[in-house]
Short mmCIF file of C-alpha atoms in Angstrom, two decimals:
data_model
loop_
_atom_site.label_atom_id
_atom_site.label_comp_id
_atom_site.label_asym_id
_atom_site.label_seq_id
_atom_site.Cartn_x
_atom_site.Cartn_y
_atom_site.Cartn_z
CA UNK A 1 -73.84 -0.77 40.06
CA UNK A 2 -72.61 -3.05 37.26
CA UNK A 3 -75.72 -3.85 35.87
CA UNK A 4 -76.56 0.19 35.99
CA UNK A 5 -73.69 0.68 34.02
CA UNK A 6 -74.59 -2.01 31.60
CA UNK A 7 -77.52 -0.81 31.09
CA UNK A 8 -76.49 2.68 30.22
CA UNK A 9 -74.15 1.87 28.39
CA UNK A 10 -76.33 -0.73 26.08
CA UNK A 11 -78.82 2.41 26.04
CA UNK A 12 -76.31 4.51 24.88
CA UNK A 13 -74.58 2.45 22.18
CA UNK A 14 -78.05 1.51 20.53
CA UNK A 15 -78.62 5.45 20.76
CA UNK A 16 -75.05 6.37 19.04
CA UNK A 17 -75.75 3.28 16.83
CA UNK A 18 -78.93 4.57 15.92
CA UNK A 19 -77.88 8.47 15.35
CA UNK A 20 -74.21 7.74 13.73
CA UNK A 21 -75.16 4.84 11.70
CA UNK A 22 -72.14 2.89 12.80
CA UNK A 23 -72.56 -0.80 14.44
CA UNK A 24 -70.66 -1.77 16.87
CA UNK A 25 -71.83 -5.56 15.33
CA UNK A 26 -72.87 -8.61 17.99
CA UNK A 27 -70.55 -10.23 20.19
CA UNK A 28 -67.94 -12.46 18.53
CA UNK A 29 -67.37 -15.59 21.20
CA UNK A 30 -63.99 -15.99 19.69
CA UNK A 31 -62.78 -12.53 21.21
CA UNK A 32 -64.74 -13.30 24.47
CA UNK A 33 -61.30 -13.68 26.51
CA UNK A 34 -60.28 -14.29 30.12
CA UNK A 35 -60.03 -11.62 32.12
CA UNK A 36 -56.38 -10.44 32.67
CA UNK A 37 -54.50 -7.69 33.22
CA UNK A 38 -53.39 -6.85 29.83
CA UNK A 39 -56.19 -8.39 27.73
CA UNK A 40 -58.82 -5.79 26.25
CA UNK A 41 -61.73 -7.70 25.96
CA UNK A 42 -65.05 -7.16 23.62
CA UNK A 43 -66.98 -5.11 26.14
CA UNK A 44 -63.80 -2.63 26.91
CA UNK A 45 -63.43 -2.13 22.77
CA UNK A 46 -67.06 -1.65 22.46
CA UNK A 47 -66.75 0.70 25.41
CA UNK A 48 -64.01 2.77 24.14
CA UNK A 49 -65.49 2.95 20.87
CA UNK A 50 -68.35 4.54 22.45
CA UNK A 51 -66.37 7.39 24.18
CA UNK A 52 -64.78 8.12 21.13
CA UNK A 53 -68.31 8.09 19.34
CA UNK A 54 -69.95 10.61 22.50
CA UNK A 55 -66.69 12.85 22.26
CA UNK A 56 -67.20 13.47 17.95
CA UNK A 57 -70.72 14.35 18.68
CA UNK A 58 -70.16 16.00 21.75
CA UNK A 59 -67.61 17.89 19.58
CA UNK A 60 -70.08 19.11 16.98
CA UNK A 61 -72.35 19.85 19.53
CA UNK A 62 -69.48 22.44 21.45
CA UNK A 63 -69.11 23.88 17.56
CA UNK A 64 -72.84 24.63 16.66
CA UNK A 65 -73.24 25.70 20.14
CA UNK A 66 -70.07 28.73 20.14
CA UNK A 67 -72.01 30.16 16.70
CA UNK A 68 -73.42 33.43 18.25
CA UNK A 69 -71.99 33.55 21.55
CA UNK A 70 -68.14 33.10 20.94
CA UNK A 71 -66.85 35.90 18.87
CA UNK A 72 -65.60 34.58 15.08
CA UNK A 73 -62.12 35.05 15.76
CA UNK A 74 -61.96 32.95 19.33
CA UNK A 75 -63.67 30.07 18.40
CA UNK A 76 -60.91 28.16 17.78
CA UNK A 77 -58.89 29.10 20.68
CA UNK A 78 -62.29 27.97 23.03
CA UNK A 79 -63.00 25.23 21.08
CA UNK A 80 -59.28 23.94 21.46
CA UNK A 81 -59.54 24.44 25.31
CA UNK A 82 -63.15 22.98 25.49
CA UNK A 83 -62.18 19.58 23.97
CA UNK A 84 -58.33 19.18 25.00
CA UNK A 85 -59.00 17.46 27.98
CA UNK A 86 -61.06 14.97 26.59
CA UNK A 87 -59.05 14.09 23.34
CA UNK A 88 -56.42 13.68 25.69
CA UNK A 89 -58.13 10.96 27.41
CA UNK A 90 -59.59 9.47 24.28
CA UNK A 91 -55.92 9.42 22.81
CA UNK A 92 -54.24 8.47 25.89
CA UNK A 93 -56.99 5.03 26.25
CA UNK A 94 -56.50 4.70 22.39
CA UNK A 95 -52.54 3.97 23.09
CA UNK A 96 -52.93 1.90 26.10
CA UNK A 97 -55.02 -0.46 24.44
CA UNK A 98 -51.97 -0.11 21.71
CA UNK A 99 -49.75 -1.00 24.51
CA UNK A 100 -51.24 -3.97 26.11
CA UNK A 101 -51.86 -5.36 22.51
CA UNK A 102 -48.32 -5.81 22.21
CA UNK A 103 -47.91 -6.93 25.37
CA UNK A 104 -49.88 -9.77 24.21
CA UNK A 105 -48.20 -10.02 20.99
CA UNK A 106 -44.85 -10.46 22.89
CA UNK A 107 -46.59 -13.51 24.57
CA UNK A 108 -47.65 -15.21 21.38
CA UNK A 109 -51.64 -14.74 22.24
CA UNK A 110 -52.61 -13.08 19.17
CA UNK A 111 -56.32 -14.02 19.56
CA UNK A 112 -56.18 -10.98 22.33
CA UNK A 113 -54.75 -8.95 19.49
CA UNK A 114 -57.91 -9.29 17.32
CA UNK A 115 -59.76 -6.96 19.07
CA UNK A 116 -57.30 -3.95 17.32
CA UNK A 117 -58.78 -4.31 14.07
CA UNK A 118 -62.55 -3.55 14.77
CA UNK A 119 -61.63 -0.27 16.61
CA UNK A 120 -59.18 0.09 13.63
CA UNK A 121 -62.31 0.15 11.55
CA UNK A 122 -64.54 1.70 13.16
CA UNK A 123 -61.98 5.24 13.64
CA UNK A 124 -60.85 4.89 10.35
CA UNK A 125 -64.65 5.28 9.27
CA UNK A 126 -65.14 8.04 11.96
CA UNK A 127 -61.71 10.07 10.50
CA UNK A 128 -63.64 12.05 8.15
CA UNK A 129 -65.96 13.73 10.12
CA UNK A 130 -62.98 13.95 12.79
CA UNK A 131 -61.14 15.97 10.99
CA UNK A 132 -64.35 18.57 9.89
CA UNK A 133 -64.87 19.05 13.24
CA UNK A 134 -61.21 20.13 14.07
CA UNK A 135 -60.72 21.74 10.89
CA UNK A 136 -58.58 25.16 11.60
CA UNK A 137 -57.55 24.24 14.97
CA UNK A 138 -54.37 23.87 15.69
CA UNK A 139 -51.75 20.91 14.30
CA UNK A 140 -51.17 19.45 17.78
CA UNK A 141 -55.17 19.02 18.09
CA UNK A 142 -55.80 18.05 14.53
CA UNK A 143 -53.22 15.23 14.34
CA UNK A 144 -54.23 13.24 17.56
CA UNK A 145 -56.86 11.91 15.69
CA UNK A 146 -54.04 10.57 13.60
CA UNK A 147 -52.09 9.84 16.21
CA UNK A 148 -54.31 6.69 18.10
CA UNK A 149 -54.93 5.47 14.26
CA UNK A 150 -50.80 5.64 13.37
CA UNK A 151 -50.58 3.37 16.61
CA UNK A 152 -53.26 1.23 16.37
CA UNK A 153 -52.17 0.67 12.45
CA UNK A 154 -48.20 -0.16 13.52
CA UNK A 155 -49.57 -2.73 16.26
CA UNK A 156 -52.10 -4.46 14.00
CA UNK A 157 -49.36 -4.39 11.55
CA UNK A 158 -46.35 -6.14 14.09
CA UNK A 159 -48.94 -8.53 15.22
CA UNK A 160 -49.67 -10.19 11.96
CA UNK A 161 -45.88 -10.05 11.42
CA UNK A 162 -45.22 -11.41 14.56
CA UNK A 163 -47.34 -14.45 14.07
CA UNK A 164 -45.58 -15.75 10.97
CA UNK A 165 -42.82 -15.81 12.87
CA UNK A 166 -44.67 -17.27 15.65
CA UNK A 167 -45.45 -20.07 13.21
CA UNK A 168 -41.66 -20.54 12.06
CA UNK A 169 -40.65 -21.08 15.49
CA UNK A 170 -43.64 -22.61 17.57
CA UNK A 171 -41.18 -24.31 20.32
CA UNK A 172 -44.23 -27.23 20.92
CA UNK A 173 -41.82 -30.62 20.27
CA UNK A 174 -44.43 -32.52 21.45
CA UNK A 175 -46.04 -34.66 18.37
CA UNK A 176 -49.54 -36.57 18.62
CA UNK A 177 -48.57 -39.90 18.60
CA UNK A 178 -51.54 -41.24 16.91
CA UNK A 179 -50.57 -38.92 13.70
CA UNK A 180 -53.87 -37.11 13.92
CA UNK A 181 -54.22 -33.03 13.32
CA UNK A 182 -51.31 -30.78 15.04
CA UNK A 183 -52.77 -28.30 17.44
CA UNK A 184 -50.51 -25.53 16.09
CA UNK A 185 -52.78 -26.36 12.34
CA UNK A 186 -56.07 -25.46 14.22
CA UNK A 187 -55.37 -22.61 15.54
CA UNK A 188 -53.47 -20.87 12.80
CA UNK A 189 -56.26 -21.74 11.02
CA UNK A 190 -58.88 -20.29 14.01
CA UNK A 191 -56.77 -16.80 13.50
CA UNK A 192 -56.74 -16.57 9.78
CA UNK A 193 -60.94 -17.18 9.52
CA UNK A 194 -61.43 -14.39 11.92
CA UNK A 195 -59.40 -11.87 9.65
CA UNK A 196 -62.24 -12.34 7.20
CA UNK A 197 -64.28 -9.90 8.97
CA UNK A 198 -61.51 -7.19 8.75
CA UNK A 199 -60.62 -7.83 5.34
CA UNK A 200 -60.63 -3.97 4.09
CA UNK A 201 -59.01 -2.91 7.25
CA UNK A 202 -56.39 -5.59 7.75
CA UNK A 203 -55.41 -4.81 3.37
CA UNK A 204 -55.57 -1.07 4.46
CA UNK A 205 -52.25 -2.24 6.75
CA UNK A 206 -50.74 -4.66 4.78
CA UNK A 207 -51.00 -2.30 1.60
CA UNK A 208 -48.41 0.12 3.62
CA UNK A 209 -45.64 -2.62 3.61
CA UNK A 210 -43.82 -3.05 0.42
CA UNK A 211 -42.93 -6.58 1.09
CA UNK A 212 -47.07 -6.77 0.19
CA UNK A 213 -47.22 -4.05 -2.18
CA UNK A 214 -44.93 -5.74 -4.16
CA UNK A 215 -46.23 -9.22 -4.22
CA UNK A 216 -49.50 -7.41 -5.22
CA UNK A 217 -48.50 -6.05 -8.63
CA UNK A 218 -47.00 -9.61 -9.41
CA UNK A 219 -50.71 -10.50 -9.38
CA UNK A 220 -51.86 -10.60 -13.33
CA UNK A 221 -54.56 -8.24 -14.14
CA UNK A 222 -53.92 -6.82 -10.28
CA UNK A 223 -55.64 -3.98 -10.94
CA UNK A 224 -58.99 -5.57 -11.90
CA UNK A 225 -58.70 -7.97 -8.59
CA UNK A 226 -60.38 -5.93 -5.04
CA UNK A 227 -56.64 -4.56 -3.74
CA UNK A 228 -57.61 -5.11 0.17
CA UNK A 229 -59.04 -9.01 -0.88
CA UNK A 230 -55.79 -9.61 -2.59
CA UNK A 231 -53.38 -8.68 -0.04
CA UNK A 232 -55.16 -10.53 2.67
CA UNK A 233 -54.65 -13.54 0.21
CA UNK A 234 -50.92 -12.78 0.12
CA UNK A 235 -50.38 -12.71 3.82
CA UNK A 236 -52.85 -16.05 4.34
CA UNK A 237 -50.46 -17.46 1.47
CA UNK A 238 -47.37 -16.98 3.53
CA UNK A 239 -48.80 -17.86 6.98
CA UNK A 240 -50.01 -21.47 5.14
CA UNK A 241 -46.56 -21.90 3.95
CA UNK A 242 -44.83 -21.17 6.83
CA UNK A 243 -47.06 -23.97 8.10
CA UNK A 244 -46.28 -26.40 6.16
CA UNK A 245 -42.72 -26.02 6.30
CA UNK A 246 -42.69 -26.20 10.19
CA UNK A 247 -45.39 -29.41 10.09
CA UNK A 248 -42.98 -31.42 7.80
CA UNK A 249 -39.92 -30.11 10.01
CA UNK A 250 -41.78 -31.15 13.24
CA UNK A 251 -42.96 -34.77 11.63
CA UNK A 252 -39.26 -35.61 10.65
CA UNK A 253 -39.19 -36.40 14.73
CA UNK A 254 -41.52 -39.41 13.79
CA UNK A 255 -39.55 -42.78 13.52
CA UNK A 256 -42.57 -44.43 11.36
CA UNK A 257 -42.53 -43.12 7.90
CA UNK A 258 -45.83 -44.31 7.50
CA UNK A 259 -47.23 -42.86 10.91
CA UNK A 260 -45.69 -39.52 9.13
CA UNK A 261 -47.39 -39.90 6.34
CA UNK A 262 -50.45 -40.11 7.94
CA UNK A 263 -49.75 -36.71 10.00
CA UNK A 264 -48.49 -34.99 6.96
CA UNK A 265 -51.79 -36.15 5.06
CA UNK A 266 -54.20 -35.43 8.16
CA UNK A 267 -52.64 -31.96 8.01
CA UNK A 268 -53.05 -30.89 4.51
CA UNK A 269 -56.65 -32.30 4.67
CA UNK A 270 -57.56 -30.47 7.82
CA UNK A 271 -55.93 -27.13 6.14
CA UNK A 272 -57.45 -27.59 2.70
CA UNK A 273 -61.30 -28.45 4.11
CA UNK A 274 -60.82 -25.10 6.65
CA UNK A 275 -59.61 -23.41 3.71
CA UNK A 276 -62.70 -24.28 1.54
CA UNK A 277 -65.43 -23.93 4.57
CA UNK A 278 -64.03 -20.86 5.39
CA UNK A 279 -64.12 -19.16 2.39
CA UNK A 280 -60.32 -18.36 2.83
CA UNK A 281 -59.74 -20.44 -0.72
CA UNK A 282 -61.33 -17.46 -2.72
CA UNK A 283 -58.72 -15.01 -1.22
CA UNK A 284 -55.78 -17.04 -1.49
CA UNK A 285 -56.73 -17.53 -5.03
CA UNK A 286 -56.48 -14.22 -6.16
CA UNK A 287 -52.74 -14.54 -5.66
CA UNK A 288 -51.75 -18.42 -6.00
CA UNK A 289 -54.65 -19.86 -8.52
CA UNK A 290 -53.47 -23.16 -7.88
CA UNK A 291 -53.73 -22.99 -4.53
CA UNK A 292 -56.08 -25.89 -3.98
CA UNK A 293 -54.58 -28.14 -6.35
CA UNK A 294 -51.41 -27.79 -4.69
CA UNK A 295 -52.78 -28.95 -1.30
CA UNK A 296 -54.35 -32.06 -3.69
CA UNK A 297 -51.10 -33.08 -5.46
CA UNK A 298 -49.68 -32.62 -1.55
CA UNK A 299 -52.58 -35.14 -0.45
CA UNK A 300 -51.82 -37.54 -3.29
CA UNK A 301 -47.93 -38.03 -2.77
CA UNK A 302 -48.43 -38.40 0.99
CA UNK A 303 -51.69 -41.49 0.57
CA UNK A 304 -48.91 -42.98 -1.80
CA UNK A 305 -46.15 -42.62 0.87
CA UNK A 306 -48.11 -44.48 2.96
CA UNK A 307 -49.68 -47.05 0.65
CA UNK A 308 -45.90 -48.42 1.29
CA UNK A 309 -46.59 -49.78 4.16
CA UNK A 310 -48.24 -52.80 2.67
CA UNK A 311 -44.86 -53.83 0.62
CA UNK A 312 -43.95 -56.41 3.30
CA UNK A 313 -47.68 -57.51 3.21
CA UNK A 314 -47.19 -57.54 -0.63
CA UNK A 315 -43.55 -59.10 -0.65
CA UNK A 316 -45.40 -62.23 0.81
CA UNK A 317 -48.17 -62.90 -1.78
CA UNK A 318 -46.88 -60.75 -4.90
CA UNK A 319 -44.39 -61.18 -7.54
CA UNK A 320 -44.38 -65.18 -6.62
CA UNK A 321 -41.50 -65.89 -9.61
CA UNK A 322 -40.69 -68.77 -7.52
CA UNK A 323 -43.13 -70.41 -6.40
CA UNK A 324 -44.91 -73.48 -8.15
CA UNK A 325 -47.74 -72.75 -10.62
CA UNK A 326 -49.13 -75.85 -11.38
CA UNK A 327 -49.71 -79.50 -9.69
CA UNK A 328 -47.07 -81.80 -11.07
CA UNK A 329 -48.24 -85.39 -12.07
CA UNK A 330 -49.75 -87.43 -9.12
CA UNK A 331 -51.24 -84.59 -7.40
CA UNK A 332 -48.77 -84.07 -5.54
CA UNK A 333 -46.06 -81.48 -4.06
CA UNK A 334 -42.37 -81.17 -4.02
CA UNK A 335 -41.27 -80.77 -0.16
CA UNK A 336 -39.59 -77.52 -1.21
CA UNK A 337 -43.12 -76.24 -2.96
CA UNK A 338 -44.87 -77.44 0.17
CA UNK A 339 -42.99 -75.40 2.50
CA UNK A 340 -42.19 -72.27 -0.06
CA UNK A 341 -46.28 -72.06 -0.02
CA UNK A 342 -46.32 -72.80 4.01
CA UNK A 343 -44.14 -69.48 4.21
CA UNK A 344 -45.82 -67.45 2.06
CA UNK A 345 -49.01 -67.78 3.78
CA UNK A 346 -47.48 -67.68 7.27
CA UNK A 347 -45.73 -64.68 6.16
CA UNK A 348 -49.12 -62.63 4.98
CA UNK A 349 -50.45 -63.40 8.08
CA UNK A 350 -47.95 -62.36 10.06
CA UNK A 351 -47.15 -59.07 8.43
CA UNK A 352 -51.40 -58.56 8.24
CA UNK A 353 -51.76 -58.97 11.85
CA UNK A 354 -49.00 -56.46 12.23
CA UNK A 355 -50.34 -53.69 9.97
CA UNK A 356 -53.60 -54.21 11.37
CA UNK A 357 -52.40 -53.67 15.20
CA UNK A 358 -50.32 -50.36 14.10
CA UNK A 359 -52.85 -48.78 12.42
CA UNK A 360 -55.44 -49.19 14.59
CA UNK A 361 -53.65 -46.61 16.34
CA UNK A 362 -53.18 -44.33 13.55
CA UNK A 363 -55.42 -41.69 13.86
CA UNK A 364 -57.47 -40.26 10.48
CA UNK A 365 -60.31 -37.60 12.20
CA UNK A 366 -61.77 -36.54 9.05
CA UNK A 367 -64.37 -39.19 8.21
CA UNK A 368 -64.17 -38.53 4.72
CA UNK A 369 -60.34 -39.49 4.47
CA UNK A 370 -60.67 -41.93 6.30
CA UNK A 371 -63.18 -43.86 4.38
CA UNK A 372 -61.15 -42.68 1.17
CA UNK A 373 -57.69 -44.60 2.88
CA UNK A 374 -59.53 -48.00 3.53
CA UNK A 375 -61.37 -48.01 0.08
CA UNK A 376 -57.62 -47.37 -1.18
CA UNK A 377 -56.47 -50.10 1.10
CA UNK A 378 -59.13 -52.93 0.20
CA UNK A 379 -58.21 -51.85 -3.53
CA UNK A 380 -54.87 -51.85 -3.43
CA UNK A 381 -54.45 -55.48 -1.42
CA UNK A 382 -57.51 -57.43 -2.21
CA UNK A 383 -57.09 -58.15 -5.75
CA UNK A 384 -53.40 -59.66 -5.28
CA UNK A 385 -54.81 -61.61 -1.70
CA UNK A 386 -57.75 -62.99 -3.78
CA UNK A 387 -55.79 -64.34 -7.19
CA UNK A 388 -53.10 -65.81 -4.17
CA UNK A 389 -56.31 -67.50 -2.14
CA UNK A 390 -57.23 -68.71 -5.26
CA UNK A 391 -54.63 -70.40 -6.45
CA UNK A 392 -53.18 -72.10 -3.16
CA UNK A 393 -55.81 -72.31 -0.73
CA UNK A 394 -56.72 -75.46 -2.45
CA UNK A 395 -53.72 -77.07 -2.90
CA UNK A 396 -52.87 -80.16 -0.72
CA UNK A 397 -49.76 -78.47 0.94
CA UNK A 398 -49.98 -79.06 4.49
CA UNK A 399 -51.78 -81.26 6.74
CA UNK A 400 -53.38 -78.54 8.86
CA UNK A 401 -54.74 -75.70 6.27
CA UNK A 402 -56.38 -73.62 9.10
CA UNK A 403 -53.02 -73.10 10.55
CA UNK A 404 -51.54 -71.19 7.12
CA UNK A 405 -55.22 -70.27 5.83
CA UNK A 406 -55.91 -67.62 8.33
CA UNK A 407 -57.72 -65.55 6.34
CA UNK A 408 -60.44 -65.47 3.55
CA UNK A 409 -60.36 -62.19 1.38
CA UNK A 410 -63.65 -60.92 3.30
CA UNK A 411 -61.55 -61.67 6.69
CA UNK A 412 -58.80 -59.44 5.32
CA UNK A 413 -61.65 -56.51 4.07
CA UNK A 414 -62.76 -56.50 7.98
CA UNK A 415 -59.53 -56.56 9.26
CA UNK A 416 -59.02 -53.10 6.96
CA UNK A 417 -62.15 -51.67 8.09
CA UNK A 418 -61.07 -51.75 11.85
CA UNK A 419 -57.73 -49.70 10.61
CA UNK A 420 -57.59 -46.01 12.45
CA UNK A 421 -59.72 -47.10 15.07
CA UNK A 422 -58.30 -47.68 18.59
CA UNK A 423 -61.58 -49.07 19.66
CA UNK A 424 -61.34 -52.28 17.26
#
């Protein structure tokens, strides 16, 4: 019986598709949800749609059809009582899918809320010809119509509300321990690139709240930029602040500065890159042009934070005010230059095999980055280590050299390549 029904109703959506030249588009994976309760999946939106398709043209049908047998003056009345049974239906289905979209809102699974927007789209395209077809019929019939779109319109509208908010107060305290991307950055970023296919619709709502209608005049030259394009920018703007602000609040739970630099940086990196792939960048743009640079000057000041981590590698080999410069007559060393030079390279070696066990554990996913950080490592150290190896690895100050010389400034390069890799 299922596949019957399939099949009749694939034959029937190709034939409205074909005769109304709307499409009812392919099947998005990302609104192929579980089956539940309250969930309306792709195939019960496409279905709907469909009814509401059959009933318009089924509507103009009942119209031509009443020319020449219902009298002028009663076609209304008839036509009223032909189709109020079935707008009934199509507006009573239109506000249950309303209500168990905010049902889902109220749970926080706003992917289940996508699906309002292409039926949003699709009426709103339909209204038109809607409202030919009930033209002198009565205001009760005539606003229905109206009626689904007001509700479906309010509930697209609380659900992209409600998930800034969502964002502000995501209750997760759980943070990855190796630093790398936050869930909660994914799939913010998973919701806002499937609003780029309801652009024109999801600006049609946003336009209607002054909060947005506002920001958009702020815009210079607003009314040269596409309206719907902009305000989608605006909202995408707040959602990626609201972000931020709850990443940094969530990463102040890390006791390693460093290890929070690294999230902080993984973060901004992940958001910026989705940003660009996306093609969310050129929307956000419209409002903040210096969107992208921001999210670069954020990238900068966090690799700096944790280029800090090397000071006590640094503190051991750097800055040396102290420590002897030259061989004094007879080749040989003070005592107290012996040992200041047996500490110094004790102490690099120490602090290097320490920094290279931690942050083997940090975690930098994005290759690119990560290749970036150890370049910025090798650069930052390497210089200093080699002038240091240079000057003392040849002077007679202990007895046993391979216990302070550890390391050769190649040695040290490897030890920085196996950084951000558990495996090493």
């Amino acid at each position: 019986f299922e596949k019957k029904a399939n099949k009749m109703l694939q034959i029937a959506t190709q034939t409205l598709e074909h005769s109304t030249g709307f499409t009812l588009g392919t099947r998005r994976s990302a609104l192929h949800l579980e089956s539940r309760e309250d969930i309306v999946d792709e195939q019960e939106m496409e279905n709907y749609l469909v009814c509401v398709m059959a009933l318009q043209r089924l509507m103009q049908s009942e119209r031509s059809l009443m020319v020449g047998i219902v009298p002028l003056q009663h076609q209304h009345q008839v036509f009223e009582i032909v189709i109020r049974d079935a707008m009934d239906m199509v507006v009573q289905d239109g506000e249950n899918i309303a209500s168990r979209a905010k049902r889902c809102i109220n749970r926080h699974d706003f992917a289940a809320v996508l699906v309002v927007f292409p039926i949003l789209k699709h009426l709103l395209t339909m209204r038109p010809e809607f409202e030919r077809t009930v033209e002198g019929c009565d205001y009760n019939v005539r606003s229905k119509f109206a009626s689904i779109l007001n509700t479906l319109h309010s509930t697209g509208a609380k659900a992209l509300e409600d998930f800034i908010e969502s964002v502000r107060s995501d209750p997760s305290t759980q943070l990855p321990k190796d630093g790398t991307v936050h869930e909660l950055t994914s799939n913010v970023l998973v919701f806002l690139e499937q609003l780029l296919d309801y652009v024109d619709t999801i600006g049609g709502v946003l336009a209607q709240d002054s909060v947005y209608s506002n920001a958009l005049t702020l815009i210079p030259g607003h009314g040269k930029v596409d309206k719907n394009k902009a305000l989608v920018g605006i909202y995408i703007k707040k959602v990626l602040v609201q972000l931020n602000l709850t990443l940094v609040g969530k990463s102040d739970l890390y006791s390693d500065v460093y290890l929070r630099a690294v999230f902080r940086l993984n973060n901004n990196n992940y958001v910026l890159k989705a940003l660009q792939r996306a093609g969310l960048l050129d929307l956000v743009r419209l409002s903040e042009p210096d969107c992208e640079e921001s999210y670069h000057d954020m990238i900068r000041e966090h690799k700096k934070t944790y280029s800090q981590s090397w000071s006590k590698v640094l503190s051991h080999i750097w800055g040396m005010e102290d420590a002897p410069v030259a061989m004094p007559h007879a080749g040989k060393l003070r005592d107290k230059d012996r040992h200041l030079i047996k500490e110094r390279f004790a102490g690099f070696n120490k602090e290097m095999e320490e920094i290279a066990k931690v942050q083997r554990s940090y975690s930098i996913p994005d290759v690119e980055l990560r290749e970036s950080l150890k370049r910025d490592n090798k650069e930052y150290i390497l210089p200093k280590y080699h002038a240091f190896y240079e000057k003392y690895s040849n002077v007679p100050f202990t007895k046993n050299p391979e216990k302070y010389i550890k390391y050769t400034p190649a040695q040290v390069s490897a030890l920085i390549d196996r950084f951000f890799d558990v495996a090493a």
